[in-house]
JSON list of C-alpha atoms in Angstrom, two decimals:
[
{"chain": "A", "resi": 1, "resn": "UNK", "atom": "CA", "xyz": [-38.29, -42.02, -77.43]},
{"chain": "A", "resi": 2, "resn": "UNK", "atom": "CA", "xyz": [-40.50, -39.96, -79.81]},
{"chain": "A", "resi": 3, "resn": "UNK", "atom": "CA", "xyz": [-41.01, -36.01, -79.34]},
{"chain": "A", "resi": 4, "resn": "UNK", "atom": "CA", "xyz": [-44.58, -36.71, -78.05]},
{"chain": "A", "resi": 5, "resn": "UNK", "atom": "CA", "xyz": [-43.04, -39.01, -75.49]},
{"chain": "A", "resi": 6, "resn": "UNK", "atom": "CA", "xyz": [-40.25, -36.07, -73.80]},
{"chain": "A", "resi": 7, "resn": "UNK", "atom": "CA", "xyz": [-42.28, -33.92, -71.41]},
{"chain": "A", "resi": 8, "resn": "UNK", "atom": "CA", "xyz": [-41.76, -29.94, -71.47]},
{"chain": "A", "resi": 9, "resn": "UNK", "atom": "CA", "xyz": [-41.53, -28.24, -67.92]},
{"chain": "A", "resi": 10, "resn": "UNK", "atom": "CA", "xyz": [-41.25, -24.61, -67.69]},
{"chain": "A", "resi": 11, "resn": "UNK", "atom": "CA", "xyz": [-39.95, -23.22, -64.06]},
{"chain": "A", "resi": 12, "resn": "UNK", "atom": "CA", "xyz": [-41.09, -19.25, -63.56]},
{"chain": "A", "resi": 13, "resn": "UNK", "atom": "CA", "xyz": [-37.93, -17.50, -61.77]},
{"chain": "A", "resi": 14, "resn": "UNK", "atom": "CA", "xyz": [-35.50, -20.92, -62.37]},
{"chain": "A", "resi": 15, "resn": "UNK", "atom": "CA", "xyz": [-32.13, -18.72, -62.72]},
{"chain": "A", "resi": 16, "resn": "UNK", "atom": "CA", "xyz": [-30.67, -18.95, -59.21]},
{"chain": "A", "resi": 17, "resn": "UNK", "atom": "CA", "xyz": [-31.67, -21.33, -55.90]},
{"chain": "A", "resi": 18, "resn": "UNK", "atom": "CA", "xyz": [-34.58, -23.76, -55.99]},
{"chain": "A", "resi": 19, "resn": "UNK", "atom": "CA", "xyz": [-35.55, -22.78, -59.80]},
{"chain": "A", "resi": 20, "resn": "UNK", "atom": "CA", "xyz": [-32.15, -23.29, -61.23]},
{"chain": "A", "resi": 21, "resn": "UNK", "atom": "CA", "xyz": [-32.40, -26.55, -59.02]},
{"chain": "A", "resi": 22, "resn": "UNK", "atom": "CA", "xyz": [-35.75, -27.96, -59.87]},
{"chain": "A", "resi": 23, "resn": "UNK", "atom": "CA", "xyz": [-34.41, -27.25, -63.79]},
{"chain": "A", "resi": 24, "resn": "UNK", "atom": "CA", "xyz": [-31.14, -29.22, -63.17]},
{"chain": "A", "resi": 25, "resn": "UNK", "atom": "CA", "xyz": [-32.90, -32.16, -61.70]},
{"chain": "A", "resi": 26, "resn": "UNK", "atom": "CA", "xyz": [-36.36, -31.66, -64.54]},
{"chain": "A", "resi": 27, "resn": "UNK", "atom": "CA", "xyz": [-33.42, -32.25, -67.01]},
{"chain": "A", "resi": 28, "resn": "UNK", "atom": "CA", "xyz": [-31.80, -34.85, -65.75]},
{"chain": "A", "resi": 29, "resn": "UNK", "atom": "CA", "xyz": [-34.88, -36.79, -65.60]},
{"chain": "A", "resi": 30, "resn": "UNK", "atom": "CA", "xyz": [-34.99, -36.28, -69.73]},
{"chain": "A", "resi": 31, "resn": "UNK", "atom": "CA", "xyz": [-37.44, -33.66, -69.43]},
{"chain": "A", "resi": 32, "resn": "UNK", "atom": "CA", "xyz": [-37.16, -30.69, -72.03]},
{"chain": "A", "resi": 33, "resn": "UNK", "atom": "CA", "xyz": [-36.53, -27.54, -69.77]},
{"chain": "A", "resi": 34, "resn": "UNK", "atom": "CA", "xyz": [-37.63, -24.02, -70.21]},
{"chain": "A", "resi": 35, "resn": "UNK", "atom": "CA", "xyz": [-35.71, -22.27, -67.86]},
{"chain": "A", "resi": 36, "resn": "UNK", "atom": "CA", "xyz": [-36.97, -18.76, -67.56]},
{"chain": "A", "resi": 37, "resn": "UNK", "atom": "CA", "xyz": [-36.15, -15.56, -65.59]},
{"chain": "A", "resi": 38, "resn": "UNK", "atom": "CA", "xyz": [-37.34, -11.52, -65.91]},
{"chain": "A", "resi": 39, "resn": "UNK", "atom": "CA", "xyz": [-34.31, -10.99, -68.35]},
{"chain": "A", "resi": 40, "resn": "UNK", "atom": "CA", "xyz": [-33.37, -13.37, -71.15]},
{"chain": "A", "resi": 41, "resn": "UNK", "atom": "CA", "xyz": [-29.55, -12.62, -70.55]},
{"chain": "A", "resi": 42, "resn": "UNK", "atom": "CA", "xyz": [-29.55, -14.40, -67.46]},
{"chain": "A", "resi": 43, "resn": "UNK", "atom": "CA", "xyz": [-31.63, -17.31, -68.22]},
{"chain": "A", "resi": 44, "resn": "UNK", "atom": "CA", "xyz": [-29.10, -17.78, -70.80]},
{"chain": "A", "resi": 45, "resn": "UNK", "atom": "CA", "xyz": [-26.09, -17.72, -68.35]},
{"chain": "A", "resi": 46, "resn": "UNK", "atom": "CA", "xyz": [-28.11, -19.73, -66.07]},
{"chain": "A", "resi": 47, "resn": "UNK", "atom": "CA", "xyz": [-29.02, -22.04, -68.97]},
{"chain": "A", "resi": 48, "resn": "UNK", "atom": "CA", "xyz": [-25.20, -22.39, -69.57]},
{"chain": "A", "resi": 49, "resn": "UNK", "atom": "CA", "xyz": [-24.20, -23.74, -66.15]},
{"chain": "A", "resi": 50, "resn": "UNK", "atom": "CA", "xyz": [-26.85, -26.58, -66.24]},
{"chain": "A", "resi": 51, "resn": "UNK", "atom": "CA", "xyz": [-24.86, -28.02, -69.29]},
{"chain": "A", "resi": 52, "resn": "UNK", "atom": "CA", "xyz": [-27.66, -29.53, -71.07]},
{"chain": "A", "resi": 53, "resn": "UNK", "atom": "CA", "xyz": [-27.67, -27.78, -74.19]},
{"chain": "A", "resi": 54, "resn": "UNK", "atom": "CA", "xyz": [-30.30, -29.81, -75.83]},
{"chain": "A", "resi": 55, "resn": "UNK", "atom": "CA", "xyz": [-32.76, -30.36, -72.90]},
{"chain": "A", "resi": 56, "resn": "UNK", "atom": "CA", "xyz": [-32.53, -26.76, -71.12]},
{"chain": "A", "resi": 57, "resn": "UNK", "atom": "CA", "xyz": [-33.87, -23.58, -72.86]},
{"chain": "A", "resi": 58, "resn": "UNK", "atom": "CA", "xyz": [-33.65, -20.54, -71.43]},
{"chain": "A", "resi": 59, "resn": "UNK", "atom": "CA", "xyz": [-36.71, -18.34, -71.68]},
{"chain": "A", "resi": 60, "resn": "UNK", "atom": "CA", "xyz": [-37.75, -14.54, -70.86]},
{"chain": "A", "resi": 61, "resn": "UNK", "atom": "CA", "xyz": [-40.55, -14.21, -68.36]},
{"chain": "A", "resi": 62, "resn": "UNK", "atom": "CA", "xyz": [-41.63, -11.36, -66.21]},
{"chain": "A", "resi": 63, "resn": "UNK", "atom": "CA", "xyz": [-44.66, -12.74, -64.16]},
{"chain": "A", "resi": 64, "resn": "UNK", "atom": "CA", "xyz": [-45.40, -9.21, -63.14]},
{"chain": "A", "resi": 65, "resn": "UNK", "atom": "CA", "xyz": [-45.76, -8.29, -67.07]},
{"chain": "A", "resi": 66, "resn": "UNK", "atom": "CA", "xyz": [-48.93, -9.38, -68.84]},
{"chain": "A", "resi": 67, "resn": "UNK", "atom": "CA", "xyz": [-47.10, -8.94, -71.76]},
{"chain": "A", "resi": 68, "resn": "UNK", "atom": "CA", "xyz": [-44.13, -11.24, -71.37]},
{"chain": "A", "resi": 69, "resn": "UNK", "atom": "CA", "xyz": [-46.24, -14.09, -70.18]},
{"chain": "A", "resi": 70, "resn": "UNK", "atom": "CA", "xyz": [-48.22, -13.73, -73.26]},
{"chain": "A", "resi": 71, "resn": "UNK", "atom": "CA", "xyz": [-45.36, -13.43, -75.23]},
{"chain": "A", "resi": 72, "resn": "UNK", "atom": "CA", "xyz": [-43.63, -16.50, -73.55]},
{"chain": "A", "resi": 73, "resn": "UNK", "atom": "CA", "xyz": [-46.50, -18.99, -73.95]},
{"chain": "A", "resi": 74, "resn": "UNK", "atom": "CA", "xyz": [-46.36, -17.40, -77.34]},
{"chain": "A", "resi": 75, "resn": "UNK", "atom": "CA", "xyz": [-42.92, -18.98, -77.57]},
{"chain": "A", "resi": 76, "resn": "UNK", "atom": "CA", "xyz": [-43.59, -22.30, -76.01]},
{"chain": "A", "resi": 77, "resn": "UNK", "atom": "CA", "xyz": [-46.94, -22.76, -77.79]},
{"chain": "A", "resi": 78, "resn": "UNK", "atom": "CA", "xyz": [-44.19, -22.07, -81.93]},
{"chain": "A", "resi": 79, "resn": "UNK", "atom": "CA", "xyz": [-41.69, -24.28, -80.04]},
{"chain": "A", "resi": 80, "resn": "UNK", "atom": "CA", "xyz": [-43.80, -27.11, -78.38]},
{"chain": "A", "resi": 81, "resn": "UNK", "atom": "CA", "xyz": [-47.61, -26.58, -78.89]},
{"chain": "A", "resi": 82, "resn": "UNK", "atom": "CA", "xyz": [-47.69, -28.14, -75.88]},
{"chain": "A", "resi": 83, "resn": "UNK", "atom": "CA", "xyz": [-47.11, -28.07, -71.86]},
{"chain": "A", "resi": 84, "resn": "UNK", "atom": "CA", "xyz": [-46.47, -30.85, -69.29]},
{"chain": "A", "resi": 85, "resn": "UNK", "atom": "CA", "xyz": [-45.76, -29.36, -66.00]},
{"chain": "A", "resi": 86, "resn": "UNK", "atom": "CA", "xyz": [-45.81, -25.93, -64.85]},
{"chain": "A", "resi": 87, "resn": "UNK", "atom": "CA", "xyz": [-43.43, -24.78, -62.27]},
{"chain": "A", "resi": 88, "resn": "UNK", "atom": "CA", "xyz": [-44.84, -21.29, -60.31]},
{"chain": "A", "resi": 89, "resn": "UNK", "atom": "CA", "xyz": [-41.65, -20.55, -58.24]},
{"chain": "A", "resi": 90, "resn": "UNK", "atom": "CA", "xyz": [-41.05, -17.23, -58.88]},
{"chain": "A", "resi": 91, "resn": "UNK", "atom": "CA", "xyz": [-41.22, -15.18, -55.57]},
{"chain": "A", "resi": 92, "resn": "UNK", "atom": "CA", "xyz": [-39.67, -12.29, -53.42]},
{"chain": "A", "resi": 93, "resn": "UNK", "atom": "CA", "xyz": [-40.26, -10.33, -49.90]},
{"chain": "A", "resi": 94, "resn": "UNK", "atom": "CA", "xyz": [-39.90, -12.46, -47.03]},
{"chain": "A", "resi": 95, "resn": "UNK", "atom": "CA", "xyz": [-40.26, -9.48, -45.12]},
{"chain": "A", "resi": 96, "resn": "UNK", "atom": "CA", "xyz": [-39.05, -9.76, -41.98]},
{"chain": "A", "resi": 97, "resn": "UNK", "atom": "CA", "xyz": [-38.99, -5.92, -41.33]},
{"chain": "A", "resi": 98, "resn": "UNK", "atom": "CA", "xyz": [-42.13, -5.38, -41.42]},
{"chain": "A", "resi": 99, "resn": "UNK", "atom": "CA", "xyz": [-45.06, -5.54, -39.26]},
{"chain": "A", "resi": 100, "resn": "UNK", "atom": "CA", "xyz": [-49.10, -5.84, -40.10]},
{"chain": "A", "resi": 101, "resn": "UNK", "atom": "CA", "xyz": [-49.14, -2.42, -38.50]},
{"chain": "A", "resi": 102, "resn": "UNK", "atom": "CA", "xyz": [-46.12, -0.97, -39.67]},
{"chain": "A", "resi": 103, "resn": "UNK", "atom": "CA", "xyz": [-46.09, -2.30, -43.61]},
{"chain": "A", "resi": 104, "resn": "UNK", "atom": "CA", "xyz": [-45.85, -0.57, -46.50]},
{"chain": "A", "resi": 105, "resn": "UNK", "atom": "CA", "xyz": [-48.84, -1.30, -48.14]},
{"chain": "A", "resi": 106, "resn": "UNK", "atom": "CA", "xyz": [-48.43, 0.50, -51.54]},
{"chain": "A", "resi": 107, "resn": "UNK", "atom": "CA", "xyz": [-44.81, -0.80, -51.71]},
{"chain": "A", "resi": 108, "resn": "UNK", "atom": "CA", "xyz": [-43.82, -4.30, -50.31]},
{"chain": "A", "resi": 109, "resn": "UNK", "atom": "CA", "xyz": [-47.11, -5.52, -49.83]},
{"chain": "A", "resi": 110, "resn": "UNK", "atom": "CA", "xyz": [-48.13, -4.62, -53.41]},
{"chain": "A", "resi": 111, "resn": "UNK", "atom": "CA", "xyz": [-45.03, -5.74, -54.89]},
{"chain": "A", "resi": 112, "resn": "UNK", "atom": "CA", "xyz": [-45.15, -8.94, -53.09]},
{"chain": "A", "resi": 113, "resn": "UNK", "atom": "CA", "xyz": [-48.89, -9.77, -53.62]},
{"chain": "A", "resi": 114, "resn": "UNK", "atom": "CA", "xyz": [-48.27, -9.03, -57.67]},
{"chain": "A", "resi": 115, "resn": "UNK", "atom": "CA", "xyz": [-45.32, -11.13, -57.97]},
{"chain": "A", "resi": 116, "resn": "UNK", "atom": "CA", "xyz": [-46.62, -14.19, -55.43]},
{"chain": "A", "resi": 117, "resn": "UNK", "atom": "CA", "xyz": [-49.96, -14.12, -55.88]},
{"chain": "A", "resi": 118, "resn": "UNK", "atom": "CA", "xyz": [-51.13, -12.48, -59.20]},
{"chain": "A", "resi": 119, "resn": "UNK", "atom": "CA", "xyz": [-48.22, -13.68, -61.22]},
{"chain": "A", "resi": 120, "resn": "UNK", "atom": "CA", "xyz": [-48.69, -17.82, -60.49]},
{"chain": "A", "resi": 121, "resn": "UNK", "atom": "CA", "xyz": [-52.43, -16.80, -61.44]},
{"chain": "A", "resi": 122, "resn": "UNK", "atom": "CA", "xyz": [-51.27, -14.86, -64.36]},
{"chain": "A", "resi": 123, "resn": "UNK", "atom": "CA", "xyz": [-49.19, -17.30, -65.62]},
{"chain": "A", "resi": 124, "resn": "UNK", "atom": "CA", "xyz": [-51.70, -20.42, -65.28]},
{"chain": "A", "resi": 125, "resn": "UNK", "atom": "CA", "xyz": [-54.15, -18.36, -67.24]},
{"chain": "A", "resi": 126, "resn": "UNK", "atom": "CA", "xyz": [-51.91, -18.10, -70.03]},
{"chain": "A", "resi": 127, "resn": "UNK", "atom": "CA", "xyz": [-50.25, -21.72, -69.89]},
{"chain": "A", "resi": 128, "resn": "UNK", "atom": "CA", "xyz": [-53.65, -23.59, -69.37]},
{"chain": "A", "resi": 129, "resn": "UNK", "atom": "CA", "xyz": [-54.57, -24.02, -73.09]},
{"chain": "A", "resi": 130, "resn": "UNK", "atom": "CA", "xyz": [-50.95, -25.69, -73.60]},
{"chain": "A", "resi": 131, "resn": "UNK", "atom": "CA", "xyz": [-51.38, -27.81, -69.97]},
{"chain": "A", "resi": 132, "resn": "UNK", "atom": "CA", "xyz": [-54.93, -28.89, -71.63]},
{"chain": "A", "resi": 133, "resn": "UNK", "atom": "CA", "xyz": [-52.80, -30.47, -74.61]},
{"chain": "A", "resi": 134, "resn": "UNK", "atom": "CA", "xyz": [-50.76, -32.51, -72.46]},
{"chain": "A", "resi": 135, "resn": "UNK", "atom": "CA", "xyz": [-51.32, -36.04, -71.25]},
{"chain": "A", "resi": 136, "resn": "UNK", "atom": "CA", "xyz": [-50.16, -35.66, -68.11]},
{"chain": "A", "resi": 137, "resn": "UNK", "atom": "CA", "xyz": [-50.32, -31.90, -66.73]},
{"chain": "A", "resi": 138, "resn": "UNK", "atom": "CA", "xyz": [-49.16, -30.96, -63.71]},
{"chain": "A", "resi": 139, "resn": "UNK", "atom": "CA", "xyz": [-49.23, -27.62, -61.97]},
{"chain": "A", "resi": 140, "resn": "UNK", "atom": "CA", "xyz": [-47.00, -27.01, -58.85]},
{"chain": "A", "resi": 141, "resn": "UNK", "atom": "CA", "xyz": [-47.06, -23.95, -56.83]},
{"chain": "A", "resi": 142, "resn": "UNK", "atom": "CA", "xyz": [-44.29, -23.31, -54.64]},
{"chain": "A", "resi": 143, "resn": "UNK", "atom": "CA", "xyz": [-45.14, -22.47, -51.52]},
{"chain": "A", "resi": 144, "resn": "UNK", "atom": "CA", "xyz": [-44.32, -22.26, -47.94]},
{"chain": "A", "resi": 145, "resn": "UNK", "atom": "CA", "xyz": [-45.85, -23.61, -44.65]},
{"chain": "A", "resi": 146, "resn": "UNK", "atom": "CA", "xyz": [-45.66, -19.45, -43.54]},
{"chain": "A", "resi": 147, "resn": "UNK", "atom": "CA", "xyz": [-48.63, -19.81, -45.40]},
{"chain": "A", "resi": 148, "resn": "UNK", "atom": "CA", "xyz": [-50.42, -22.42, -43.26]},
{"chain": "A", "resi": 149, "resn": "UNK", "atom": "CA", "xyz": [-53.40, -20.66, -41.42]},
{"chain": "A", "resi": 150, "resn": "UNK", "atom": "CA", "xyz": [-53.06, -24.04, -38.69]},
{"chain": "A", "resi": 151, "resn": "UNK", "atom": "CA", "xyz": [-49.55, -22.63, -37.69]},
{"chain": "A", "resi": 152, "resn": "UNK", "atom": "CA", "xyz": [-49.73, -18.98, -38.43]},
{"chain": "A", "resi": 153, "resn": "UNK", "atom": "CA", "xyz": [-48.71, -16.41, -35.84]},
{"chain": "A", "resi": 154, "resn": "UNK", "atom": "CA", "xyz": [-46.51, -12.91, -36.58]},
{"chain": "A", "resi": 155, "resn": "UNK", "atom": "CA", "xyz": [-44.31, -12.98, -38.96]},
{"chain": "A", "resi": 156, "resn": "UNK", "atom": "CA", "xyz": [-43.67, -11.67, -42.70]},
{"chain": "A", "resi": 157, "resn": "UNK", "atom": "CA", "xyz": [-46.88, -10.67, -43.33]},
{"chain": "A", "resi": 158, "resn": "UNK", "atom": "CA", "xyz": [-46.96, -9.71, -46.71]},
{"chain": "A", "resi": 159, "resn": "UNK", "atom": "CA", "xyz": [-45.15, -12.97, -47.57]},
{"chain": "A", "resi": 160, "resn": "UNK", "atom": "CA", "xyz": [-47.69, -15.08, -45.29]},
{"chain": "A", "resi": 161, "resn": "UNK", "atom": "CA", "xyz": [-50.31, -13.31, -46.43]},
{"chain": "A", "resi": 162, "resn": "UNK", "atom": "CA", "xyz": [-49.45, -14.30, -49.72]},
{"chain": "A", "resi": 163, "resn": "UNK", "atom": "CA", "xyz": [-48.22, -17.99, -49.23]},
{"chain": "A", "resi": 164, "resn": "UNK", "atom": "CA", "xyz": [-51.84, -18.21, -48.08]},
{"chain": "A", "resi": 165, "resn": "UNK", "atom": "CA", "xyz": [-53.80, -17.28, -51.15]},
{"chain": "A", "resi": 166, "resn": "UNK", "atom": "CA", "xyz": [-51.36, -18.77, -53.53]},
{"chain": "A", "resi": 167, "resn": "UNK", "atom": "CA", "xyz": [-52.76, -22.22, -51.55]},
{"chain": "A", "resi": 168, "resn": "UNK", "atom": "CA", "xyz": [-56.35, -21.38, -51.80]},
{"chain": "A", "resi": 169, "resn": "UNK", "atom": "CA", "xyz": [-55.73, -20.34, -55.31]},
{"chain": "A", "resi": 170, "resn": "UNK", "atom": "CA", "xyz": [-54.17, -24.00, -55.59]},
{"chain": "A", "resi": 171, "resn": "UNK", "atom": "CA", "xyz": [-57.20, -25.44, -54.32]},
{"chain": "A", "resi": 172, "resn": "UNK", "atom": "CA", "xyz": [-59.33, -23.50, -56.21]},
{"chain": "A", "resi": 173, "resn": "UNK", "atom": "CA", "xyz": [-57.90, -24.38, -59.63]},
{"chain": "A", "resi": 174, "resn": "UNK", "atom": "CA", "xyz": [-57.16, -28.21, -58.67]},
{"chain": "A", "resi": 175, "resn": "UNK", "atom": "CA", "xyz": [-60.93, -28.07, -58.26]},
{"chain": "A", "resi": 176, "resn": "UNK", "atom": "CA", "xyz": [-61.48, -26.51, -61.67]},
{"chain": "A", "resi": 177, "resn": "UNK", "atom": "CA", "xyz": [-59.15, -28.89, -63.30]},
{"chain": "A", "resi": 178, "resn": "UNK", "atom": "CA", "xyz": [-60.09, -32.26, -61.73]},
{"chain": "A", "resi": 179, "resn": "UNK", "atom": "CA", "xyz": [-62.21, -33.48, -64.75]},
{"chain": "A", "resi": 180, "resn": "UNK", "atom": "CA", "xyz": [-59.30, -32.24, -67.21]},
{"chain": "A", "resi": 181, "resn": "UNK", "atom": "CA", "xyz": [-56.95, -34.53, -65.26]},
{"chain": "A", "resi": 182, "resn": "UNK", "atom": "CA", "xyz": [-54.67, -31.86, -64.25]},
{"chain": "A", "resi": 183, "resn": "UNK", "atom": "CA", "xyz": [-52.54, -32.28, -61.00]},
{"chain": "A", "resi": 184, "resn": "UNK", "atom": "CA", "xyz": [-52.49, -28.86, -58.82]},
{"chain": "A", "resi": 185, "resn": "UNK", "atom": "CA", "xyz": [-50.58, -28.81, -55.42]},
{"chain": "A", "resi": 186, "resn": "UNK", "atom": "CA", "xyz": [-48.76, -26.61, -53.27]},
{"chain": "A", "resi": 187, "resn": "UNK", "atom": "CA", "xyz": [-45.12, -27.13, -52.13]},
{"chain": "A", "resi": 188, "resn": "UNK", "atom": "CA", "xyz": [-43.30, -26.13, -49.15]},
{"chain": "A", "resi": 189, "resn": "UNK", "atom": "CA", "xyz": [-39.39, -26.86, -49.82]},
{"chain": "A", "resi": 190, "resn": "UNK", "atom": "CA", "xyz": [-38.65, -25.64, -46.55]},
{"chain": "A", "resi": 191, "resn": "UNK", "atom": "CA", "xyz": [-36.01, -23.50, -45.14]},
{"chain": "A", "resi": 192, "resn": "UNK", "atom": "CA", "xyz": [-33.20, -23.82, -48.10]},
{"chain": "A", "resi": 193, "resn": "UNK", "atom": "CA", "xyz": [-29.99, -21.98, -48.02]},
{"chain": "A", "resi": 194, "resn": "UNK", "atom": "CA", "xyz": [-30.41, -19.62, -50.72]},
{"chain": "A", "resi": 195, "resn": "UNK", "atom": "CA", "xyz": [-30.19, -16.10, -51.80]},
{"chain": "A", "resi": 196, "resn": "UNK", "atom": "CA", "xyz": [-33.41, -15.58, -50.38]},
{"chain": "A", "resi": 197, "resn": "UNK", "atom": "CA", "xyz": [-33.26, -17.78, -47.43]},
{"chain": "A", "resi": 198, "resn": "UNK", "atom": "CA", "xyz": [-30.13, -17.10, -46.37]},
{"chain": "A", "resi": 199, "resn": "UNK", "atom": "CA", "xyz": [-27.40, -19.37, -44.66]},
{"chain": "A", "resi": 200, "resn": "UNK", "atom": "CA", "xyz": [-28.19, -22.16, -42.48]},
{"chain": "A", "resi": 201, "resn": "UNK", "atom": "CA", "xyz": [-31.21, -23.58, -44.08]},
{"chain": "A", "resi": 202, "resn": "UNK", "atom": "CA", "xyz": [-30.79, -27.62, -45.54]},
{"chain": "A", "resi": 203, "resn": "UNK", "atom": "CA", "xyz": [-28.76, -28.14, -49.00]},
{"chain": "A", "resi": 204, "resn": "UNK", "atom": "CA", "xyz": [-31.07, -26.85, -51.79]},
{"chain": "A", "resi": 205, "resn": "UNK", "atom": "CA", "xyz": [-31.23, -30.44, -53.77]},
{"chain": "A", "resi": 206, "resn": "UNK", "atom": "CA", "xyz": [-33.39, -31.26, -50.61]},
{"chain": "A", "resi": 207, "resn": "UNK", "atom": "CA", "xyz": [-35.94, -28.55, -51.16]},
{"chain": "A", "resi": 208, "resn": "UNK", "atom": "CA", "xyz": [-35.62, -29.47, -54.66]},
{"chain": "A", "resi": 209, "resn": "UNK", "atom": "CA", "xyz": [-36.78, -32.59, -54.40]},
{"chain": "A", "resi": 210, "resn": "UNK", "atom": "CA", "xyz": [-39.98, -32.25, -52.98]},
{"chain": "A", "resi": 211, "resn": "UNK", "atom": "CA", "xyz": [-41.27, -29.98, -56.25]},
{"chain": "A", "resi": 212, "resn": "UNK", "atom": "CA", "xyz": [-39.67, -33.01, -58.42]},
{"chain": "A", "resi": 213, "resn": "UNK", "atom": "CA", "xyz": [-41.92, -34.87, -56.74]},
{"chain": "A", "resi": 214, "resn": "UNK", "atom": "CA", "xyz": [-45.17, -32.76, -57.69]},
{"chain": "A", "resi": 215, "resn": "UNK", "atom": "CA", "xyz": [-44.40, -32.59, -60.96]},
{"chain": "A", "resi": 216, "resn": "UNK", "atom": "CA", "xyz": [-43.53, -35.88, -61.72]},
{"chain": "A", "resi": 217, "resn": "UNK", "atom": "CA", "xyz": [-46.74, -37.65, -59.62]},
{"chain": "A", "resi": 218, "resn": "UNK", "atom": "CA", "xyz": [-48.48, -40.54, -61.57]},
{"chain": "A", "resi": 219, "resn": "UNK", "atom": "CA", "xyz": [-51.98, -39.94, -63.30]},
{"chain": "A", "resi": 220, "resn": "UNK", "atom": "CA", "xyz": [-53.74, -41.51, -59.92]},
{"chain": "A", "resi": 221, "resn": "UNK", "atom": "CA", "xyz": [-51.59, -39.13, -57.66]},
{"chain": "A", "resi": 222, "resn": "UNK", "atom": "CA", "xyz": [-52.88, -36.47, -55.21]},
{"chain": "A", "resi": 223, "resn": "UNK", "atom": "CA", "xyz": [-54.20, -33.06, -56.24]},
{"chain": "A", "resi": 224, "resn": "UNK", "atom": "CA", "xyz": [-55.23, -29.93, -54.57]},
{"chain": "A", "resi": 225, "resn": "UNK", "atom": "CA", "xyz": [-52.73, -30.75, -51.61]},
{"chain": "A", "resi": 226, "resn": "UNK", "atom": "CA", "xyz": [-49.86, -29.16, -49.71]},
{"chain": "A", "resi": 227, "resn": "UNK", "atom": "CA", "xyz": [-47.21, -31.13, -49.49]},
{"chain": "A", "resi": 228, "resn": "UNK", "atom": "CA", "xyz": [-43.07, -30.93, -47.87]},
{"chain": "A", "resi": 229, "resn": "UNK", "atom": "CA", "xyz": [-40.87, -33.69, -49.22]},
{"chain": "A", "resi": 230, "resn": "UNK", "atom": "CA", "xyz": [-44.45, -35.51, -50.51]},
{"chain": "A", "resi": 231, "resn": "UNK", "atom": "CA", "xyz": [-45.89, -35.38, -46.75]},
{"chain": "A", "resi": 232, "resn": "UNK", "atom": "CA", "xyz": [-49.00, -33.59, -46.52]},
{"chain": "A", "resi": 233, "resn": "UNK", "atom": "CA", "xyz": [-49.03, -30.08, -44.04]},
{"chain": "A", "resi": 234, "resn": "UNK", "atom": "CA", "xyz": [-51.83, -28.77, -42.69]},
{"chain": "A", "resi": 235, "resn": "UNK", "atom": "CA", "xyz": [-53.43, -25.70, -44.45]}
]
């Protein structure tokens, strides 16, 4: 297998729960990982427990700094010049504490519409020239079906809220990128035990699974969908 013929994936907020997952399981699969996180230190660590020295690279990005997404694809662009799938799974603030009425609007609701709404946006603007050079590009958002407007009721609402435009921003830019051949869907991986999730949700490699399946879809594969474990939900 020639370098042309490994495919680079680079997971946004990959050092802990579905990110570190969706890295192990992108590796395994022979892809070259970039495995990033806010501080370099601890994509390193993070990096270090996959075990795949050669394949995983551990990567700063802040997607709530301009800067260090322009300085990452920066990076990628010296190390690569090229990128194969994109991985938006950074997020925060399921925010069960608050209400529409009650929420903090210049605090958790700003916080949590930079982080899962501008930073996915961010970081597609600054990855799409390297997605462009790729043969097979894919773009997966993770999402959640909080998000769905067919199911929506109280709840987190700056998280919902959220969820919600990071799918019509996944619609929107599958639509841009349908002549460019450039896969763009949404991903619910459900309720996973995790840091964020908390106990009592199904074993992570499950919620994994479902984003391996987005980025990995064949050229004649879906785009602009939302999808848990490859089944369509209903927006």
């Amino acid at each position: 297998m020639t370098e042309k013929d490994v495919r680079v994936a680079l997971v946004t907020g990959a050092n802990r729960g579905i990110g570190l997952e969706v890295s192990r399981q992108l590796a395994s699969r022979g892809y070259v990982v970039l495995l990033t996180a806010r501080d370099l230190a601890k994509a390193q660590t993070a990096a270090s427990k996959l075990g795949n020295a050669e394949t995983v690279e551990p990567l700063a990005l802040d997607v709530t700094d301009l800067r260090s997404i322009e300085k990452a694809a920066a990076d990628v662009s010296r190390r690569h010049g090229r990128l194969d799938v994109l991985i938006n799974n950074a997020g925060i603030n399921y925010d069960t504490w608050e209400t529409v009425e009650n929420a903090d609007i210049n605090g958790t609701v700003m916080e949590t519409i930079t982080t899962n709404l501008l930073g996915p946006w961010r970081v597609c603007q600054a990855f799409l020239p390297l997605l462009r050079k790729s043969r097979a590009g894919r773009i997966v958002n993770v999402s959640s079906e909080s998000g769905s407007l067919a199911n929506m009721s109280a709840g987190p609402p700056a998280y919902q809220v959220t969820k919600a435009a990071l799918n019509a921003l996944t619609r929107t830019l599958a639509g841009e990128l349908r002549s460019a051949h450039i896969l763009v869907n949404a991903v619910c991986p459900g309720w996973v035990s995790t840091d964020m999730g908390g106990g009592g949700g199904r074993p992570v490699t499950e919620g994994a699974a479902g984003i391996i399946w987005a980025a990995t879809l064949p050229a004649n594969g879906p785009t602009g969908g939302f999808f848990r474990d490859g089944k369509p939900l209903p927006w």
